[in-house]
Backbone as a ProteinNet text record, in pm:
[ID]
protein_1_A
[PRIMARY]
XXXXXXXXXXXXXXXXXXXXXXXXXXXXXXXXXXXXXXXXXXXXXXXXXXXXXXXXXXXXXXXXXXXXXXXXXXXXXXXXXXXXXXXXXXXXXXXXXXXXXXXXXXXXXXXXXXXXXXXXXX
[TERTIARY]
85.6	0	89.7	54.3	134.7	97.2	187.5	166.2	38.1	6	-117.7	-239.8	-236.8	-347.9	-360.7	-247	-248.6	-313.4	-277.6	-337.1	-487	-526	-668.4	-745	-691.3	-758.3	-763.6	-658.6	-656.5	-767.6	-783.5	-889.8	-1026.8	-1045.6	-1175.1	-1209.2	-1111.8	-1134.5	-1177.7	-1115.6	-1148.6	-1291.9	-1351.3	-1486.4	-1592.2	-1555.4	-1641.9	-1730.7	-1846.7	-1934.6	-1880.7	-1931.3	-1883.7	-1899.1	-2009.5	-2029.8	-1935.2	-1913	-1818.4	-1676.7	-1642.9	-1510.5	-1491.1	-1596.6	-1587.7	-1564.4	-1635.6	-1617.7	-1473	-1419.6	-1281.5	-1184	-1209.7	-1122	-1127.4	-1245.7	-1255.5	-1175.6	-1186.5	-1111.3	-961.3	-917.6	-775.2	-729.2	-804.9	-767.5	-762	-860	-861.8	-741.4	-705.2	-588.7	-460.1	-446	-329	-321.6	-435.4	-436.1	-408.1	-456.9	-424.6	-274.4	-217.4	-71.9	3.9	-53.2	9.2	13.3	-95.9	-99	1.3	18.1	120.3	258.9	283.4	411.7	433.9	328.3	339	368.2	299.9	321.5	467	522.3	661.8	761.7	710.4	791.6	867.4	806.8	861.6	783.1	826.7	753.7	752.1	859.8	861.6	753.5	741.3	637.7	499.7	483.5	357.3	314.6	404.5	371.4	349.7	424.3	407.2	268.7	226.6	94.7	-17.5	0.2	-99.7	-105.4	10.1	16.2	-59.2	-41.4	-110.8	-262	-302.7	-446	-504.1	-430.5	-477.2	-491.6	-403.6	-415.7	-545	-580.4	-705.4	-823.8	-821.8	-930.4	-936	-821.1	-816.8	-875.5	-849.6	-904.2	-1056.6	-1104.9	-1250.1	-1311.7	-1244.2	-1292.9	-1294	-1188.9	-1179	-1284.5	-1328.7	-1425.8	-1570.9	-1595.7	-1733.5	-1797.4	-1922.9	-2002.2	-2086.7	-2045.6	-2105.8	-2246.6	-2301.6	-2439.4	-2539.3	-2491.1	-2576.7	-2553.8	-2661.8	-2654.2	-2564.9	-2572.9	-2494	-2343.4	-2305.3	-2162.8	-2105.8	-2186.6	-2141.1	-2111.3	-2197.8	-2176.7	-2052.6	-2038.1	-1919.1	-1792.5	-1799.7	-1685.8	-1642.3	-1740.2	-1708	-1642.5	-1693.1	-1635.4	-1492.5	-1469.9	-1335.2	-1237	-1282.4	-1193.6	-1161.6	-1260.3	-1236.1	-1135.8	-1151.3	-1056.9	-915.9	-904.8	-772.7	-707.8	-786.2	-730.9	-685	-766.4	-728.4	-601.2	-588.4	-469.1	-344.5	-358.3	-243.8	-199.4	-296.1	-263.6	-205.3	-261.6	-213	-69.3	-39.2	95.8	195.6	157.9	248.8	271	164.3	174.1	181.4	183.2	185.2	74.9	-47.1	-161	-247.2	-236	-310.5	-461.2	-511.2	-655.3	-713.3	-637.5	-686.3	-697.9	-600.4	-605.9	-725.8	-746.3	-860.4	-993.3	-999.6	-1121.3	-1149.4	-1045.1	-1062.8	-1104.2	-1046.9	-1085.8	-1235.2	-1284.1	-1427.2	-1512.8	-1468.4	-1542.1	-1548.2	-1435.1	-1429.4	-1521.9	-1522.1	-1606.2	-1754	-1798.6	-1940.2	-1974.7	-1888.5	-1914.1	-1906.3	-1812	-1796.3	-1921.8	-1975.6	-2096.7	-2213.8	-2226.5	-2335	-2318.2	-2198.4	-2175.3	-2184.4	-2149.3	-2162.2	-2309.3	-2396.4	-2540.2	-2588.1	-2540.7	-2578.9	-2527	-2409.6	-2349.8	-2433.3	-2508.3	-2592.2	-2705.7	-2744.9	-2854.2	-2805.5	-2674.5	-2616.4	-2600.9	-2679.2	-2674.9	-2596.7	-2528.1	-2455.3	-2328.3
-117.8	0	123.4	215.7	336	441.3	537.8	641.1	720	747.2	820.6	743	611.9	528.1	529.5	524.1	525.6	654.8	767.5	896.2	897.3	845	841.2	754.9	636.3	548.2	612.4	678.7	744.8	848.4	927	1027.3	960.3	859.9	790.9	730.5	671.5	610.4	715.7	832.2	937.5	988.4	967.5	1018.3	908	784.8	670.2	629	576.5	508.8	366.4	292.3	154.1	67	81.2	1.5	46.5	176	226.4	177.7	157.8	104.7	-34.1	-113.8	-247.8	-235.4	-145.2	-122.8	-81.7	5.7	51.2	-65	-150.8	-266.1	-360.4	-378.2	-457.7	-392.1	-261	-188.6	-207.5	-200.3	-218.1	-358.4	-458.8	-596.7	-617.9	-564.2	-578.3	-508.7	-392.7	-322.4	-400.5	-455.3	-538.6	-656.1	-718.5	-833.4	-792.4	-677.4	-626.1	-600.8	-543.9	-521.9	-655.1	-757.4	-889.9	-943.3	-927.9	-974	-898.1	-769.1	-691.2	-748.4	-783.7	-843.6	-976.7	-1056.3	-1185.3	-1164.7	-1068.4	-1036.8	-995.8	-921.2	-875.6	-981.1	-1097.2	-1207.5	-1169.9	-1081.1	-1043.3	-1120.9	-1242.3	-1333.3	-1283.2	-1218	-1163.3	-1057.1	-966.7	-862.9	-926.7	-1025.7	-1098	-1154.7	-1224.2	-1287.5	-1183.9	-1075.4	-970.3	-906.3	-878.1	-816.4	-912	-1039.8	-1139.1	-1142.5	-1137.1	-1137.9	-1017.4	-900.8	-780.9	-792.2	-845.9	-865.4	-964.4	-1069.5	-1169.5	-1107.5	-1017.8	-948.7	-868.7	-803.1	-726.6	-821.7	-931.7	-1029.4	-1088.6	-1117.1	-1168.2	-1066.6	-939	-833.9	-826.3	-837.5	-841.4	-960.4	-1073.4	-1194.3	-1175.5	-1118.7	-1098.4	-1000.2	-909.4	-808.7	-852.7	-975.9	-1022.9	-1037.1	-999.4	-1018.8	-1143.3	-1253.5	-1382.5	-1400.8	-1299.5	-1312.3	-1299.5	-1254.1	-1239.1	-1355.8	-1405.5	-1520.3	-1493	-1373.8	-1338.9	-1347.8	-1328.8	-1335.8	-1474.6	-1576.4	-1712.5	-1730.5	-1675	-1683.4	-1604.5	-1485	-1405.4	-1475.4	-1538.4	-1611.9	-1720.5	-1794.6	-1898.9	-1839.3	-1726.3	-1660.9	-1615.5	-1553.2	-1506.1	-1621.7	-1732.6	-1848.9	-1907	-1910.4	-1960.2	-1870.5	-1739.3	-1646.7	-1668.6	-1683.7	-1705.3	-1832.1	-1939.2	-2064.5	-2047.7	-1980.1	-1957.9	-1875	-1774.1	-1689.4	-1764.8	-1852.8	-1934.8	-2022.2	-2084.1	-2167.4	-2083.1	-1964.6	-1876.7	-1833.9	-1804.7	-1762.4	-1875.6	-1993.8	-2107.8	-2150.1	-2145.8	-2197	-2092.8	-1964.8	-1854.7	-1872.2	-1891.2	-1917.2	-1793.2	-1733.3	-1612.3	-1633.4	-1747.2	-1771.7	-1770.8	-1815.8	-1814.3	-1671.5	-1589.1	-1447.8	-1380.7	-1409.4	-1351.6	-1396.1	-1521	-1570.4	-1492.7	-1466.2	-1391	-1247	-1188.2	-1052.5	-1048.5	-1149.2	-1155.9	-1169.5	-1254	-1271.9	-1139.4	-1072.6	-943.8	-844.4	-844.2	-751.2	-768	-892.7	-917	-869.3	-899.5	-854.7	-703.2	-644.4	-498.9	-431.3	-484.4	-425.8	-431.7	-544.2	-558.6	-459.1	-447.4	-354.1	-209.1	-181.2	-44.2	-4.4	-97	-68.5	-44.8	-126.4	-107.6	25.2	66.6	188.4	312.1	304	417.3	442.9	339.4	356.9	355.1	338.2	335.9	479.2	514	651.4	659.9	552.6	555.1	637.7
0	0	0	-82.9	-98.1	6.3	27.5	129.3	105.5	-20.5	-50.3	-4.6	-24.3	19.5	171.3	239.4	386.3	435.9	374.9	414.3	388.7	273.7	240.5	338.5	368.6	464.7	602.7	642.3	773.9	783	678	677.1	680	597	592.6	728.4	793.5	925.1	1026	1020.8	1117.8	1101.9	984.5	956.8	955.5	982.8	956.8	1073.1	1037.1	1133.2	1150.7	1249.2	1268	1142.3	1071.8	951.4	840.5	831.5	731.6	760.1	887	920.8	861.1	863.5	804.6	654.1	588.8	445.3	416.8	497.1	479.2	495	590.9	610.7	490.2	433.7	311	198.5	187.3	83.9	102.9	227.3	255.4	218	257.6	226.4	75.5	4.2	-141.5	-204.9	-152.6	-206.8	-180.9	-60.8	-32.5	-130.1	-157.2	-246.7	-391	-430.4	-562.9	-574.7	-469	-467	-469.1	-403	-405.1	-547.8	-619.4	-758.7	-845.3	-816.4	-887.4	-858.7	-733.4	-697.1	-766.1	-773.5	-842.3	-990.2	-1050.2	-1191.9	-1217.2	-1121.4	-1133.4	-1086.2	-1049.7	-998.3	-871.3	-792.2	-661.9	-555.9	-531.9	-444.1	-300.6	-257.1	-121.3	-104.1	-200.9	-195.7	-201.4	-288.5	-300.6	-165.3	-100.4	27.8	138	135.8	236.4	224.2	102.4	82.2	121.9	94.1	137.7	289.7	352.7	499.4	556.7	495.3	543	522.2	408.4	383.8	484.7	512.3	609.2	748	783.5	913.2	921.7	812.2	809.6	826.6	753.8	764.5	904.5	962.4	1100	1197.9	1174.8	1261.1	1246	1124	1102.1	1175.5	1168.4	1235.5	1387.1	1440.4	1585.2	1636	1551.2	1591.6	1586	1545.6	1535.5	1673.4	1682.2	1803.5	1779.8	1839	1809.1	1865.3	1931	1977.8	1862.1	1745.5	1628.4	1532.6	1475.7	1386.2	1265	1211.6	1093.5	1120.5	1245.4	1279.9	1254.5	1274.2	1245.2	1097.8	1013.3	868.9	827.4	884.2	853.8	901.9	1017.9	1070.6	972.8	920.3	822.5	697.8	652.6	534.3	560.8	676.6	709.5	722.6	782.7	795.2	657.7	569.3	433.3	361.1	375.6	312.6	366.5	495.9	556.1	503	493.7	440.3	295.5	215.8	76.1	65.5	151.4	146.7	189.8	285.1	326.6	209.9	142.9	26	-87.1	-108.4	-215	-189	-64.6	-29.3	-49.5	-5.9	-16.8	-161.7	-241.9	-377.2	-486.3	-447.4	-545.2	-649.5	-598.8	-686.2	-702.3	-817.8	-851.8	-838.3	-883	-882.6	-741.4	-643.9	-505.6	-453.2	-486.8	-447	-513.2	-640	-711	-649.4	-604.1	-537.5	-410	-332.6	-208.7	-240	-342.6	-381.2	-414.5	-485	-517.3	-391.3	-298.6	-172.9	-96.7	-88.4	-20.3	-89.1	-220	-295.5	-264.9	-256.6	-226.2	-85.3	10.1	147.6	157.1	87.7	88.8	35.6	-73.9	-130.8	-32.6	35.4	133.3	247.9	299.8	409.9	364.5	241.4	189.2	185.8	148.6	150.2	292.6	385.1	525.3	581	536.5	590.8	554.9	447.6	407.3	505.7	579.3	675.6	820.2	839.3	974.2	1024.8	1123.3	1176.6	1307.3	1345.3	1472.7	1463.7
[MASK]
++++++++++++++++++++++++++++++++++++++++++++++++++++++++++++++++++++++++++++++++++++++++++++++++++++++++++++++++++++++++++

């Protein structure tokens, strides 16, 4: 992630509602994974694995923040665990398709939370 992105995310976080924070975290994870694919394309395996590691940290943080008293949290937990497993496999095997699968999963969740953030008045 580049310095400009870090500044943008910092500003967005300072202005965000709780639901918007989740959207921002999805955006960050997707950007890390996009950067990982760039590293793979450039045959920079160290950069590829580092970016996957950073994306996995974001997903792990999303997972840790779940409030399991809600039924939906169980479903999200399963999704986050699946993403983590795919990223571990992608890192070990340098598999572009696995990273792309996780990006798609993140995109679907991001879209859902973005819709929710429009009605979140907290």
